[in-house]
Short mmCIF file of C-alpha atoms and ligand atoms in Angstrom, two decimals:
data_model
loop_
_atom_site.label_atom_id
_atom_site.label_comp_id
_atom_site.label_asym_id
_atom_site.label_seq_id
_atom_site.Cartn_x
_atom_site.Cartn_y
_atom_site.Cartn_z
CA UNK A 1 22.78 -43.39 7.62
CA UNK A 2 23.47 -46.62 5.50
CA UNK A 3 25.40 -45.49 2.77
CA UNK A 4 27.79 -42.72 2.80
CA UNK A 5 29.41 -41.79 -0.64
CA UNK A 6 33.02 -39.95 -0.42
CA UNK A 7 34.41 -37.49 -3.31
CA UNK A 8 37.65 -34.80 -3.88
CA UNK A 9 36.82 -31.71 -5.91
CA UNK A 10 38.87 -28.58 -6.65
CA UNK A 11 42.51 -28.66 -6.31
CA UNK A 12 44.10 -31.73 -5.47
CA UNK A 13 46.76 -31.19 -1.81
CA UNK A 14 48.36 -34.00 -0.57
CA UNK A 15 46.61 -35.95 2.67
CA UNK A 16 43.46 -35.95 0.49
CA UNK A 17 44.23 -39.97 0.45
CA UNK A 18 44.80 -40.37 3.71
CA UNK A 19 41.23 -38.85 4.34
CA UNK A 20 39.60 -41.08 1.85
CA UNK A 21 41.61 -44.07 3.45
CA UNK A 22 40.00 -42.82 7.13
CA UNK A 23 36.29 -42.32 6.04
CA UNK A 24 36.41 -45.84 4.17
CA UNK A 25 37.86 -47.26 7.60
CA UNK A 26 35.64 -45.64 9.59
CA UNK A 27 32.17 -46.56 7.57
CA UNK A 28 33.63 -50.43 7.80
CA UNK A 29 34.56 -49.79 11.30
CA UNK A 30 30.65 -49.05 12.05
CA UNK A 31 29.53 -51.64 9.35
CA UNK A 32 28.23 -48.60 6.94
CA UNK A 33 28.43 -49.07 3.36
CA UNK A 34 30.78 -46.61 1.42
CA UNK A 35 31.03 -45.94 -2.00
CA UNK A 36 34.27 -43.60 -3.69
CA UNK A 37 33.05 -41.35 -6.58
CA UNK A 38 35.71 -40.59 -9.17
CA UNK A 39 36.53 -36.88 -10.78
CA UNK A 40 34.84 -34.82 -8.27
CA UNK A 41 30.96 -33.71 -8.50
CA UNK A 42 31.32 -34.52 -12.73
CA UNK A 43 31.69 -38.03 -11.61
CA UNK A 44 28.44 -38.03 -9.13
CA UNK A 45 26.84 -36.74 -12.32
CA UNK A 46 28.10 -39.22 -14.26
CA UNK A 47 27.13 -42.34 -11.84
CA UNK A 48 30.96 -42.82 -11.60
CA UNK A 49 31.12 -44.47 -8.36
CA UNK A 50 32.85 -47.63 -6.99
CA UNK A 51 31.66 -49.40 -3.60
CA UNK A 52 34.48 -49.69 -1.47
CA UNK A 53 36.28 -51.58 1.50
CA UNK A 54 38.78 -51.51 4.03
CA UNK A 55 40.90 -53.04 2.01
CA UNK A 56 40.45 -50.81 -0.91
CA UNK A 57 42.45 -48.04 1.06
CA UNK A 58 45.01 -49.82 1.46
CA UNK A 59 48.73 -48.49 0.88
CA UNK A 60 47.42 -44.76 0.12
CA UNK A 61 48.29 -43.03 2.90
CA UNK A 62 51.55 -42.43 2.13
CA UNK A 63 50.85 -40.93 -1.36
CA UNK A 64 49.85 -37.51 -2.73
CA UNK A 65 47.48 -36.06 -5.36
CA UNK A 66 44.23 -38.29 -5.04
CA UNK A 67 43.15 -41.95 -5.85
CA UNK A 68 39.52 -40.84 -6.46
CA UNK A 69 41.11 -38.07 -8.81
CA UNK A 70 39.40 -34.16 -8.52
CA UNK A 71 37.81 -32.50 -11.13
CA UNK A 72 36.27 -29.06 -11.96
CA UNK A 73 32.39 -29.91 -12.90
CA UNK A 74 30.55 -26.59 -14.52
CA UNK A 75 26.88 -29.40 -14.73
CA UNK A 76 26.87 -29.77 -11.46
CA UNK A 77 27.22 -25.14 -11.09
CA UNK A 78 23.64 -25.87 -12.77
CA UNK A 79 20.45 -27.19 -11.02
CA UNK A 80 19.68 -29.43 -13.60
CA UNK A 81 23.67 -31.05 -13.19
CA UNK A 82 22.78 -31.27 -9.30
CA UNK A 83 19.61 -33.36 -9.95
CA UNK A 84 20.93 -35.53 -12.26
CA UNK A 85 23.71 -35.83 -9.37
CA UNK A 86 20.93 -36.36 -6.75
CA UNK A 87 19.21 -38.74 -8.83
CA UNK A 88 22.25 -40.69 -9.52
CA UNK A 89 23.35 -40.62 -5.67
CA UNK A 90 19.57 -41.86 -4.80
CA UNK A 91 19.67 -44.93 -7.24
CA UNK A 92 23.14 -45.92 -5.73
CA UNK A 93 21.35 -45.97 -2.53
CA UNK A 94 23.20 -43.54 -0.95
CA UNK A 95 21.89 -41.09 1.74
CA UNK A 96 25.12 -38.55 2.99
CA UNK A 97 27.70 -37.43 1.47
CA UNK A 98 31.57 -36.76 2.20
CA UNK A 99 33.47 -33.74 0.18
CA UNK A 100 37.05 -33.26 0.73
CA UNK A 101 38.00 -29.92 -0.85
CA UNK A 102 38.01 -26.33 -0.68
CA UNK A 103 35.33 -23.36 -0.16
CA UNK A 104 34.22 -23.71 -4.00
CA UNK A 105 33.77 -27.23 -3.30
CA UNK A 106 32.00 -26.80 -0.12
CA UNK A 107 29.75 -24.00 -1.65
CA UNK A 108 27.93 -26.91 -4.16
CA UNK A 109 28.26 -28.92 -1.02
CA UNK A 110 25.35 -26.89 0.25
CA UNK A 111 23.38 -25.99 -2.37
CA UNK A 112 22.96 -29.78 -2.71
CA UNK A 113 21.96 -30.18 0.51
CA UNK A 114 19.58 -26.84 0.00
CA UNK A 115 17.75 -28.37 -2.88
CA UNK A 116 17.47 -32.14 -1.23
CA UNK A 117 17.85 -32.16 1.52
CA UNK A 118 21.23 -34.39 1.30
CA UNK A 119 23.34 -34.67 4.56
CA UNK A 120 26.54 -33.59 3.46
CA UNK A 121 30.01 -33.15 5.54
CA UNK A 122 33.04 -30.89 4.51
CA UNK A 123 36.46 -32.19 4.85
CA UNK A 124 38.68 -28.77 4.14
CA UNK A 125 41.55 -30.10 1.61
CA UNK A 126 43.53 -27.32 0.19
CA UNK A 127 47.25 -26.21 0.34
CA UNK A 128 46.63 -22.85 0.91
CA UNK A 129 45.22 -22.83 4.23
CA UNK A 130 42.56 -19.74 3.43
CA UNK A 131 39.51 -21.58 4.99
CA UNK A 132 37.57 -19.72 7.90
CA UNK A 133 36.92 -22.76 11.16
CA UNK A 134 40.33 -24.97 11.13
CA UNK A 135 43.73 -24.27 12.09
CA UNK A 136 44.91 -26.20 9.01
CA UNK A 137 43.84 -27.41 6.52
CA UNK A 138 44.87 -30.85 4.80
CA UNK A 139 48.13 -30.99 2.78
CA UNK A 140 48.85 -27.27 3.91
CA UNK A 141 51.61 -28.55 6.32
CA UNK A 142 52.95 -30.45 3.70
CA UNK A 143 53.56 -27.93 1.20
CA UNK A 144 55.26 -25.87 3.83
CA UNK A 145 58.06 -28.84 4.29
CA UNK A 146 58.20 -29.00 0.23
CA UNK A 147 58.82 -25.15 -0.28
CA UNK A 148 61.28 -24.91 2.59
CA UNK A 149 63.04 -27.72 1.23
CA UNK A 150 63.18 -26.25 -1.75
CA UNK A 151 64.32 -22.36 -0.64
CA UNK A 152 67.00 -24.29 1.47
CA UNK A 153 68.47 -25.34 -1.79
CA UNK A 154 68.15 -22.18 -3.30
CA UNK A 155 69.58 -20.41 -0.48
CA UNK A 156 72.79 -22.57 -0.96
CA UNK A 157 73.09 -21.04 -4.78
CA UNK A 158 71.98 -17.76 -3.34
CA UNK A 159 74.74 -17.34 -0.75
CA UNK A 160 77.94 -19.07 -3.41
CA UNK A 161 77.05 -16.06 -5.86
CA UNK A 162 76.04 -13.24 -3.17
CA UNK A 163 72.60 -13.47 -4.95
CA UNK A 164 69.04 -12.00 -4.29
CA UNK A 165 66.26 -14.23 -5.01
CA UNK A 166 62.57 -13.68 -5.17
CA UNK A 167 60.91 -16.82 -4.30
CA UNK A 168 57.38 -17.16 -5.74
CA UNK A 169 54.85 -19.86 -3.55
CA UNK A 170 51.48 -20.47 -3.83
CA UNK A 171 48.79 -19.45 -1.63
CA UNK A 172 46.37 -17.54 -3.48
CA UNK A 173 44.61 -14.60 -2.24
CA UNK A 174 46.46 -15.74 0.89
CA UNK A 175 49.61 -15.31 2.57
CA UNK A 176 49.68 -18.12 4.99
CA UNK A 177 52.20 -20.39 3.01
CA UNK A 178 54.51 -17.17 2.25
CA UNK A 179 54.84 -16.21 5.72
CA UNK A 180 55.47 -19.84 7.55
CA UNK A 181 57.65 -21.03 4.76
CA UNK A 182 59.74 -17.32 5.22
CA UNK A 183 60.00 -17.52 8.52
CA UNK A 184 60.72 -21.33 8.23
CA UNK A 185 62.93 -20.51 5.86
CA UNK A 186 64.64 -17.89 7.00
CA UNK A 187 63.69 -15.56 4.33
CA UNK A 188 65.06 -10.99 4.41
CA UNK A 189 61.45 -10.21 3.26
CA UNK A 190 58.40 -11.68 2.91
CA UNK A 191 55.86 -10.46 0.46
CA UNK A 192 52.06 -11.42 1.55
CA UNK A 193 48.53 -9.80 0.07
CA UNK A 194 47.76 -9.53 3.47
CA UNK A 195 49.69 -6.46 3.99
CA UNK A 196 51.43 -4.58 1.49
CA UNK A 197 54.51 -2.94 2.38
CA UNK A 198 55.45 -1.41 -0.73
CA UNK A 199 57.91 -1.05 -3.05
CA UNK A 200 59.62 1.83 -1.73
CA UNK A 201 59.70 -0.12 1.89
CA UNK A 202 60.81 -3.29 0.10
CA UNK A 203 64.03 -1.70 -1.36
CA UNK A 204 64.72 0.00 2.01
CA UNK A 205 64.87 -3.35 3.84
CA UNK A 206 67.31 -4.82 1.10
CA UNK A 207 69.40 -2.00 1.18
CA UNK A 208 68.74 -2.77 5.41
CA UNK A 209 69.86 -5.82 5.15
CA UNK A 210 73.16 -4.95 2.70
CA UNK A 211 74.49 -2.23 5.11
CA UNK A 212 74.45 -5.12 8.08
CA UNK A 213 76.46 -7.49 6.16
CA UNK A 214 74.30 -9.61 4.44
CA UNK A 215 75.60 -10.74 1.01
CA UNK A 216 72.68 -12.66 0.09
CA UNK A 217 69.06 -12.34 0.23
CA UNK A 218 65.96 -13.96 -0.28
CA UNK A 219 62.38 -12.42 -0.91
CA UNK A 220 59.84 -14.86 -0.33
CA UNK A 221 56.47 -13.66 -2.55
CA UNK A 222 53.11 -15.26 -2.56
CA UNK A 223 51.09 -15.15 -5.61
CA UNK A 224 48.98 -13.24 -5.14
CA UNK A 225 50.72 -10.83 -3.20
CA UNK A 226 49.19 -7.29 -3.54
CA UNK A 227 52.65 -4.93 -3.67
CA UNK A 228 51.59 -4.99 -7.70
CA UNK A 229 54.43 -6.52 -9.28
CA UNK A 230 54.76 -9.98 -10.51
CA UNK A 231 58.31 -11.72 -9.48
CA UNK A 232 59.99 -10.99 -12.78
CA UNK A 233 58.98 -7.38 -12.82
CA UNK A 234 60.47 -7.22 -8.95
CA UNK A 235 63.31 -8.38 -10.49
CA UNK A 236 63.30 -5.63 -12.95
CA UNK A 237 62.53 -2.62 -10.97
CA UNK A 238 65.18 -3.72 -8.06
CA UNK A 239 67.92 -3.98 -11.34
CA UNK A 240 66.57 -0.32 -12.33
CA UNK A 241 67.92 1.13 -8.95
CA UNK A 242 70.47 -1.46 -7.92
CA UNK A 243 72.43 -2.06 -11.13
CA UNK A 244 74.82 -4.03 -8.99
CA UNK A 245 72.09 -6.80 -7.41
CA UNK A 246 72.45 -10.19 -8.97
CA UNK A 247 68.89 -10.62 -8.94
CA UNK A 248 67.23 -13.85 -9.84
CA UNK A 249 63.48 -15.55 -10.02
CA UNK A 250 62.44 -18.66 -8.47
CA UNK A 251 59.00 -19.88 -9.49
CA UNK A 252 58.00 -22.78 -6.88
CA UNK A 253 54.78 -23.89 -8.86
CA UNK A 254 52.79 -27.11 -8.74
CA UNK A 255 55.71 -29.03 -7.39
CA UNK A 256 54.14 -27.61 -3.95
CA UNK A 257 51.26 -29.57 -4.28
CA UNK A 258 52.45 -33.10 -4.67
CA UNK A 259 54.59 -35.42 -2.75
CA UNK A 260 54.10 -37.52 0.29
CA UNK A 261 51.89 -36.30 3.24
CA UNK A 262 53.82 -35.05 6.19
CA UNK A 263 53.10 -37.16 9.35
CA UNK A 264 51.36 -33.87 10.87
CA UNK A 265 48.76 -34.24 7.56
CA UNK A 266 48.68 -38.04 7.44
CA UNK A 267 47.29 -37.75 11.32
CA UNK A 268 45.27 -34.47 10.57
CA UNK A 269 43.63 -36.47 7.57
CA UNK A 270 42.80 -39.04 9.64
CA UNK A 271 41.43 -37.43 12.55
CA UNK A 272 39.02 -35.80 10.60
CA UNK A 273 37.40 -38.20 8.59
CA UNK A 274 36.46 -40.06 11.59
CA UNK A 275 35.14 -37.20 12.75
CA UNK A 276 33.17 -36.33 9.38
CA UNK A 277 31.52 -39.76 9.26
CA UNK A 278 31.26 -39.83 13.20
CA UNK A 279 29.49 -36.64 12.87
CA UNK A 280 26.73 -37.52 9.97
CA UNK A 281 25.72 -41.04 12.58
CA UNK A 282 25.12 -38.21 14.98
CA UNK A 283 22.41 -36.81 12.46
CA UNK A 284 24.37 -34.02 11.75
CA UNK A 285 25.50 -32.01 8.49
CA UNK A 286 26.16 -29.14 6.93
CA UNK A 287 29.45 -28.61 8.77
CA UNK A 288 33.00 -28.80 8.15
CA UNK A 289 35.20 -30.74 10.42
CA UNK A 290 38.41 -28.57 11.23
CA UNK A 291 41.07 -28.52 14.09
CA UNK A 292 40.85 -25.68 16.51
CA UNK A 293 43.41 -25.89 19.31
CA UNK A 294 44.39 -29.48 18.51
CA UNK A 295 40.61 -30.20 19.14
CA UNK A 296 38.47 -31.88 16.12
CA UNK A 297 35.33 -29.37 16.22
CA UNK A 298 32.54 -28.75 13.86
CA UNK A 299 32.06 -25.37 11.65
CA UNK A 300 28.57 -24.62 9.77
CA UNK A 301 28.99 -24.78 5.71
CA UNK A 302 27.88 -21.79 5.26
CA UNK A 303 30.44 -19.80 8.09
CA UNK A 304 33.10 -21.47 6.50
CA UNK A 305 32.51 -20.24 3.38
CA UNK A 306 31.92 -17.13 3.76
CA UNK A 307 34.41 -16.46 6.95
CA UNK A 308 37.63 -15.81 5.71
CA UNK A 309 41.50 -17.04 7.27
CA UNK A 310 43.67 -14.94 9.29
CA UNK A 311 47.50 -14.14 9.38
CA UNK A 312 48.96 -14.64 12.43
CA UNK A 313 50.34 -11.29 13.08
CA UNK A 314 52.95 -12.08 15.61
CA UNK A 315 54.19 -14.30 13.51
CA UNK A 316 54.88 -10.80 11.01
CA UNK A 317 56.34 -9.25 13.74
CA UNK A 318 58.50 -12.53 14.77
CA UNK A 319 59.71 -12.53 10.56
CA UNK A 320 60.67 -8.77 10.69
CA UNK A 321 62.58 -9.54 13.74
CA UNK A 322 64.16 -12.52 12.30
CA UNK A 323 65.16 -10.29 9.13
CA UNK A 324 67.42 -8.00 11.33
P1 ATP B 401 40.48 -25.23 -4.38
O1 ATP B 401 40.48 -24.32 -3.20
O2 ATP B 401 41.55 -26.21 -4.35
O3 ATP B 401 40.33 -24.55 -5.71
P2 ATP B 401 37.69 -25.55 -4.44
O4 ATP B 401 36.79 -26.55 -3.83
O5 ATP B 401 37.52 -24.14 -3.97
O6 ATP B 401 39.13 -26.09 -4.24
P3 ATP B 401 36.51 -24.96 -7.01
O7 ATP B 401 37.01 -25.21 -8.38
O8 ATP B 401 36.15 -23.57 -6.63
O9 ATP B 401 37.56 -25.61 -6.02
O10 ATP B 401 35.20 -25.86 -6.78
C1 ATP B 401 35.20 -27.23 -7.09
C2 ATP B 401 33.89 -27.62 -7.72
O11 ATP B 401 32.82 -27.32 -6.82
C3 ATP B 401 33.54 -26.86 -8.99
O12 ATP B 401 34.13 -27.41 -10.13
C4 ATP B 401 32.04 -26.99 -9.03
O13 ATP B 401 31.64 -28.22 -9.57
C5 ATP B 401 31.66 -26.95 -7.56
N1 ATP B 401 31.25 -25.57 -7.22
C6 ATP B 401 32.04 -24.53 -6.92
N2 ATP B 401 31.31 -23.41 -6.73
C7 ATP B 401 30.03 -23.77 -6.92
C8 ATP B 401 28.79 -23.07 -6.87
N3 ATP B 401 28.73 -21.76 -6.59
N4 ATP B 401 27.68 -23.78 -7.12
C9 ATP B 401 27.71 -25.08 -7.40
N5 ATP B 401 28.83 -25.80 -7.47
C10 ATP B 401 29.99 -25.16 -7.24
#
């Protein structure tokens, strides 16, 4: 390994700079070249790269989104995209790669590596915490502090008008950011696609939570929560049989993503892009570097893409518990 090139695809999650700043380190540290490649896999097509240095990290570890910027590429879906990448790569003179990103990002990781060969490393870099090998994922701690933060504020609102609020977060097809954030949060309910409770069992627990004296509530609801209603039309169909709820909507949306790394991503971020560049001078690749156990270990591509991430489901029990 003489030259490693570095890139962040898919969505951007905060701690994505902090792992750029720790592979750049850590090539310099073991006097490997390193060169950043702008807009994801479109810029690898394009021959967008920039050699860089120690010093070219500097004063980005405190900041979100992504200096290299992230970008959706459909060329390099195509083999002809991922030759022109390969070809592009070769001429740079660079012989392993570093992606920081999610499973979509990870799945071209290996069919690059499939076709040529390339040594490629997976940094997992997503807020929603839905990838199969790692405990966490990067920025995923940090969108927890930024949507409890914000339901704290909301909760202040909530409780002045005795006010129910559904709470929308993100997440995707997962429920990981709904349920820590709930229970972080101290949410009545907590809506997750990971088990659907129905609507029926939904308006029993506010009623629940009415008869004990509660005045306020708030309904914490990941996207893509399965119970079949969007947050407005949960808002609807609790006015329908509660005429008397002041029900209102709370969309977090992209403001989740940004901001400042938490110290727990910052480290995280670090950590593992040692261990990613560590890892291809050992002659490996094809893995993703995760944290299991507070322990850096190594996941195959391919398991982490296809294994999925599970709720922790004493942490369900501990939020219906919490909700009494
Ligand atoms: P996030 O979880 O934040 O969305 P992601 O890595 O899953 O991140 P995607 O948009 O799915 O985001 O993937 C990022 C990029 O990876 C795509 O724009 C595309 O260039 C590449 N990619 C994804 N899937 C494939 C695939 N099946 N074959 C080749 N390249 C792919």
């Amino acid at each position: 390994v003489k030259k490693i090139a570095v890139l962040t695809s898919g969505g951007d999650a905060p701690g994505m700079n902090a792992a750029i700043r720790s592979v750049v380190r850590t090539c310099a540290y073991h006097n490997i070249e390193v060169v950043g490649v702008y807009r994801g896999y479109q810029g690898m097509i394009e021959g967008d790269f920039e050699p860089m240095n120690a010093r070219s990290v500097r004063d980005i570890i405190n900041r979100g989104g992504t200096i290299l910027k992230s970008a959706r590429s459909k060329d390099f879906r195509t083999p002809e995209g991922r030759k022109v990448a390969y070809e592009k790569l070769k001429a740079a003179g660079v012989d392993s790669l570093v992606v920081i990103g999610g499973d979509g990002s990870f799945t071209g990781a290996l069919l690059f590596n499939k076709e040529f060969g390339f040594p490629v490393m997976g940094i997992p870099g997503t807020i929603d915490n839905d990838i199969y090998g790692t405990d966490f994922t990067l920025g995923y701690d940090t969108a927890l502090n930024t949507v409890i933060e914000a339901i704290d504020k909301i909760r202040d609102t909530a409780s002045s008008h005795n006010r129910l609020f559904f709470i929308e977060v993100m997440g995707r097809d997962a429920g990981h950011i709904a349920l820590n954030s709930g229970v972080g949060a101290g949410a009545e309910e907590i809506l997750i696609p990971e088990e659907n409770i129905g609507l029926k069992k939904l308006l029993e627990s506010l009623e629940k939570s009415r008869s004990t004296g509660k005045t306020s509530s708030l309904v914490v609801v990941a996207e893509g929560d399965k119970i079949g209603k969007n947050v407005f039309e949960l808002k609807e169909y609790v006015e329908q049989h509660h005429p008397d709820y002041d029900v209102r909507v709370s969309v977090l949306g992209h403001m989740q993503r940004g901001g400042a790394p938490s110290c727990f991503d910052r480290v995280l971020a670090s950590r593992m892009g040692v261990k990613a560049v560590e890892s291809l001078l050992e002659g490996k690749s094809n893995y993703m570097v995760g944290i299991r156990n507070n322990k850096m270990e190594l996941t195959p591509l391919e398991k982490a893409i296809k294994g999925s991430s599970k709720i922790d489901m004493e942490l369900l029990r501990v939020a219906e518990i919490m909700a009494t």
